Amino acid sequence: MPNGNSTLESSYDRGAILGRGASGVAFLVSPKNDPQCHFVAKEMCIVRSDEKRRREALAESQLLRELSHPNIIVCHDVIQDADMLYIIMEYA
């Protein structure tokens, strides 16, 4: 479940980029303790965003943490470091 207390590199190995969009980059990650498992990481640079976009990104991560429904992708982790916000979601 989301812990928000680690860095991406300390917990996950990066994989291929899946796509780029207005709010960031999506790429595959695998937990270091289970390399056969795959998730999608949404990477957003929060220091280059204006205050409104930063609030929206943090609200999105909070909302994903709280949602639980069969038709909604599960949020497994949220990692925030000095410059970036990573939302780690199930790979479906």
Coordinates of N, CA and C in Angstrom, one line a residue:
M1 N 0.8 -1.2 0.0 CA 0.0 0.0 0.0 C 0.9 1.2 0.0
P2 N 0.3 2.4 -0.3 CA 1.1 3.6 -0.4 C 1.8 3.9 0.9
N3 N 3.1 4.3 0.8 CA 3.8 4.6 2.0 C 4.4 6.0 1.9
G4 N 4.8 6.5 0.7 CA 5.3 7.8 0.5 C 6.6 8.1 1.2
N5 N 7.3 7.1 1.7 CA 8.5 7.3 2.5 C 9.8 6.9 1.8
S6 N 9.7 6.4 0.6 CA 10.9 5.9 -0.1 C 11.2 6.8 -1.3
T7 N 12.3 6.4 -2.0 CA 12.5 7.0 -3.3 C 12.2 6.0 -4.3
L8 N 11.9 6.4 -5.5 CA 11.6 5.4 -6.5 C 12.7 4.4 -6.7
E9 N 13.9 4.9 -6.8 CA 15.1 4.1 -7.1 C 15.4 3.1 -6.0
S10 N 15.0 3.4 -4.7 CA 15.3 2.5 -3.6 C 14.3 1.4 -3.6
S11 N 13.1 1.5 -4.2 CA 12.1 0.5 -4.1 C 11.8 -0.2 -5.4
Y12 N 12.0 0.5 -6.5 CA 11.6 -0.1 -7.8 C 12.7 0.0 -8.9
D13 N 12.7 -0.9 -9.8 CA 13.5 -0.9 -11.0 C 12.7 -0.3 -12.1
R14 N 13.3 0.6 -12.9 CA 12.6 1.2 -14.0 C 12.6 0.3 -15.2
G15 N 11.5 0.4 -16.0 CA 11.3 -0.4 -17.2 C 11.1 0.6 -18.4
A16 N 10.4 0.1 -19.4 CA 10.2 0.8 -20.6 C 9.2 2.0 -20.4
I17 N 9.4 3.0 -21.1 CA 8.4 4.2 -21.1 C 7.2 3.7 -21.9
L18 N 6.0 3.9 -21.3 CA 4.7 3.5 -21.9 C 4.1 4.7 -22.6
G19 N 4.4 5.9 -22.2 CA 3.8 7.1 -22.8 C 4.1 8.4 -22.1
R20 N 3.9 9.5 -22.9 CA 4.2 10.8 -22.3 C 2.9 11.6 -22.5
G21 N 2.6 12.5 -21.6 CA 1.5 13.4 -21.7 C 1.8 14.7 -21.1
A22 N 0.7 15.5 -21.0 CA 0.9 16.9 -20.5 C 1.3 16.9 -19.1
S23 N 0.9 15.9 -18.3 CA 1.2 15.9 -16.9 C 2.4 15.1 -16.5
G24 N 3.0 14.4 -17.4 CA 4.2 13.6 -17.1 C 4.5 12.4 -18.0
V25 N 5.2 11.5 -17.4 CA 5.6 10.3 -18.2 C 5.1 9.1 -17.4
A26 N 4.7 8.0 -18.2 CA 4.3 6.8 -17.6 C 5.3 5.7 -18.0
F27 N 5.7 4.9 -17.1 CA 6.7 3.8 -17.4 C 6.5 2.6 -16.5
L28 N 7.0 1.5 -16.9 CA 6.9 0.3 -16.1 C 7.9 0.3 -15.0
V29 N 7.5 -0.2 -13.9 CA 8.4 -0.4 -12.8 C 8.2 -1.8 -12.2
S30 N 9.2 -2.4 -11.6 CA 9.1 -3.6 -10.9 C 9.7 -3.5 -9.5
P31 N 9.0 -3.9 -8.4 CA 9.5 -3.8 -7.1 C 10.8 -4.6 -7.0
K32 N 11.8 -4.0 -6.3 CA 13.1 -4.7 -6.2 C 13.0 -6.1 -5.5
N33 N 12.0 -6.2 -4.6 CA 11.8 -7.5 -3.9 C 11.0 -8.5 -4.7
D34 N 10.4 -8.1 -5.8 CA 9.6 -9.0 -6.6 C 9.7 -8.6 -8.1
P35 N 10.8 -8.9 -8.8 CA 11.0 -8.4 -10.1 C 10.1 -8.9 -11.2
Q36 N 9.3 -10.0 -10.9 CA 8.3 -10.5 -11.8 C 7.0 -9.8 -11.8
C37 N 6.8 -8.9 -10.8 CA 5.6 -8.1 -10.7 C 5.9 -6.8 -11.4
H38 N 4.8 -6.3 -12.1 CA 5.0 -5.0 -12.8 C 3.9 -4.1 -12.5
F39 N 4.2 -2.8 -12.4 CA 3.3 -1.7 -12.1 C 3.6 -0.6 -13.1
V40 N 2.7 0.4 -13.2 CA 2.9 1.6 -14.0 C 3.2 2.7 -13.0
A41 N 4.3 3.5 -13.3 CA 4.6 4.6 -12.5 C 4.3 5.9 -13.4
K42 N 3.5 6.8 -12.8 CA 3.2 8.0 -13.4 C 4.1 9.1 -12.7
E43 N 5.0 9.6 -13.5 CA 6.0 10.6 -13.0 C 5.6 12.0 -13.3
M44 N 5.5 12.8 -12.3 CA 5.2 14.2 -12.6 C 6.2 15.1 -11.9
C45 N 6.7 16.1 -12.6 CA 7.6 17.1 -12.0 C 6.8 18.1 -11.3
I46 N 6.9 18.1 -10.0 CA 6.1 19.1 -9.2 C 6.8 20.4 -9.0
V47 N 8.1 20.5 -9.2 CA 8.7 21.8 -8.9 C 8.6 22.7 -10.1
R48 N 8.4 22.2 -11.3 CA 8.2 23.0 -12.5 C 6.7 23.4 -12.7
S49 N 5.9 22.8 -11.9 CA 4.4 23.1 -12.1 C 4.0 24.3 -11.2
D50 N 3.0 24.9 -11.7 CA 2.5 26.0 -10.9 C 1.7 25.5 -9.7
E51 N 1.4 26.3 -8.7 CA 0.8 25.9 -7.5 C -0.5 25.1 -7.7
K52 N -1.3 25.6 -8.7 CA -2.6 24.9 -9.0 C -2.3 23.5 -9.4
R53 N -1.4 23.2 -10.3 CA -1.1 21.9 -10.9 C -0.5 21.0 -9.8
R54 N 0.3 21.6 -8.9 CA 0.9 20.8 -7.8 C -0.3 20.3 -6.9
R55 N -1.2 21.2 -6.6 CA -2.3 20.8 -5.7 C -3.2 19.7 -6.4
E56 N -3.4 19.9 -7.7 CA -4.2 18.9 -8.5 C -3.5 17.5 -8.4
A57 N -2.1 17.5 -8.6 CA -1.4 16.2 -8.6 C -1.5 15.5 -7.3
L58 N -1.3 16.3 -6.2 CA -1.4 15.7 -4.9 C -2.8 15.3 -4.6
A59 N -3.8 16.0 -5.0 CA -5.2 15.6 -4.8 C -5.5 14.3 -5.6
E60 N -4.9 14.2 -6.8 CA -5.1 13.0 -7.6 C -4.5 11.8 -6.9
S61 N -3.3 11.9 -6.3 CA -2.7 10.8 -5.6 C -3.5 10.4 -4.4
Q62 N -4.0 11.4 -3.6 CA -4.8 11.2 -2.5 C -6.1 10.4 -2.8
L63 N -6.8 10.9 -3.9 CA -8.0 10.3 -4.3 C -7.8 8.8 -4.7
L64 N -6.7 8.6 -5.5 CA -6.4 7.2 -5.9 C -6.1 6.3 -4.7
R65 N -5.5 6.8 -3.7 CA -5.2 6.0 -2.5 C -6.5 5.5 -1.9
E66 N -7.6 6.4 -1.9 CA -8.8 6.1 -1.2 C -9.8 5.3 -2.0
L67 N -9.7 5.3 -3.3 CA -10.7 4.6 -4.1 C -10.5 3.1 -4.1
S68 N -11.6 2.4 -4.1 CA -11.6 1.0 -4.2 C -12.9 0.5 -4.9
H69 N -12.7 0.1 -6.2 CA -13.8 -0.3 -7.1 C -13.2 -1.2 -8.1
P70 N -13.9 -2.3 -8.6 CA -13.4 -3.2 -9.6 C -13.0 -2.5 -10.9
N71 N -13.6 -1.4 -11.2 CA -13.4 -0.8 -12.5 C -12.4 0.4 -12.5
I72 N -11.7 0.5 -11.3 CA -10.7 1.6 -11.1 C -9.4 1.0 -10.8
I73 N -8.4 1.5 -11.5 CA -7.0 1.0 -11.3 C -6.6 1.2 -9.9
V74 N -5.9 0.2 -9.3 CA -5.5 0.3 -7.9 C -4.2 1.1 -7.8
C75 N -4.1 2.0 -6.8 CA -2.9 2.7 -6.5 C -2.1 1.9 -5.5
H76 N -0.9 1.5 -5.8 CA -0.1 0.7 -4.9 C 0.9 1.5 -4.0
D77 N 1.3 2.6 -4.5 CA 2.3 3.4 -3.8 C 2.3 4.8 -4.3
V78 N 2.6 5.8 -3.5 CA 2.8 7.2 -3.9 C 4.2 7.6 -3.3
I79 N 5.0 8.1 -4.1 CA 6.4 8.5 -3.7 C 6.6 9.9 -4.1
Q80 N 7.0 10.7 -3.1 CA 7.2 12.1 -3.4 C 8.7 12.4 -2.9
D81 N 9.5 12.9 -3.9 CA 10.8 13.4 -3.4 C 10.8 14.9 -3.7
A82 N 12.0 15.5 -3.6 CA 12.1 17.0 -3.7 C 11.5 17.5 -5.0
D83 N 11.7 16.9 -6.1 CA 11.3 17.4 -7.4 C 10.1 16.7 -8.1
M84 N 9.9 15.4 -7.7 CA 9.0 14.5 -8.5 C 8.0 13.9 -7.6
L85 N 6.8 13.6 -8.2 CA 5.7 12.8 -7.6 C 5.5 11.6 -8.5
Y86 N 5.6 10.4 -7.9 CA 5.4 9.2 -8.6 C 4.1 8.5 -8.0
I87 N 3.2 8.2 -8.9 CA 2.0 7.4 -8.5 C 2.2 6.0 -9.1
I88 N 2.3 5.0 -8.3 CA 2.5 3.6 -8.7 C 1.2 2.9 -8.7
M89 N 0.8 2.5 -9.9 CA -0.5 1.9 -10.1 C -0.4 0.5 -10.7
E90 N -1.5 -0.3 -10.6 CA -1.5 -1.6 -11.2 C -1.4 -1.5 -12.7
Y91 N -0.7 -2.5 -13.3 CA -0.5 -2.6 -14.7 C -1.6 -3.5 -15.3
A92 N -2.6 -2.9 -15.9 CA -3.7 -3.7 -16.4 C -3.7 -3.7 -17.9

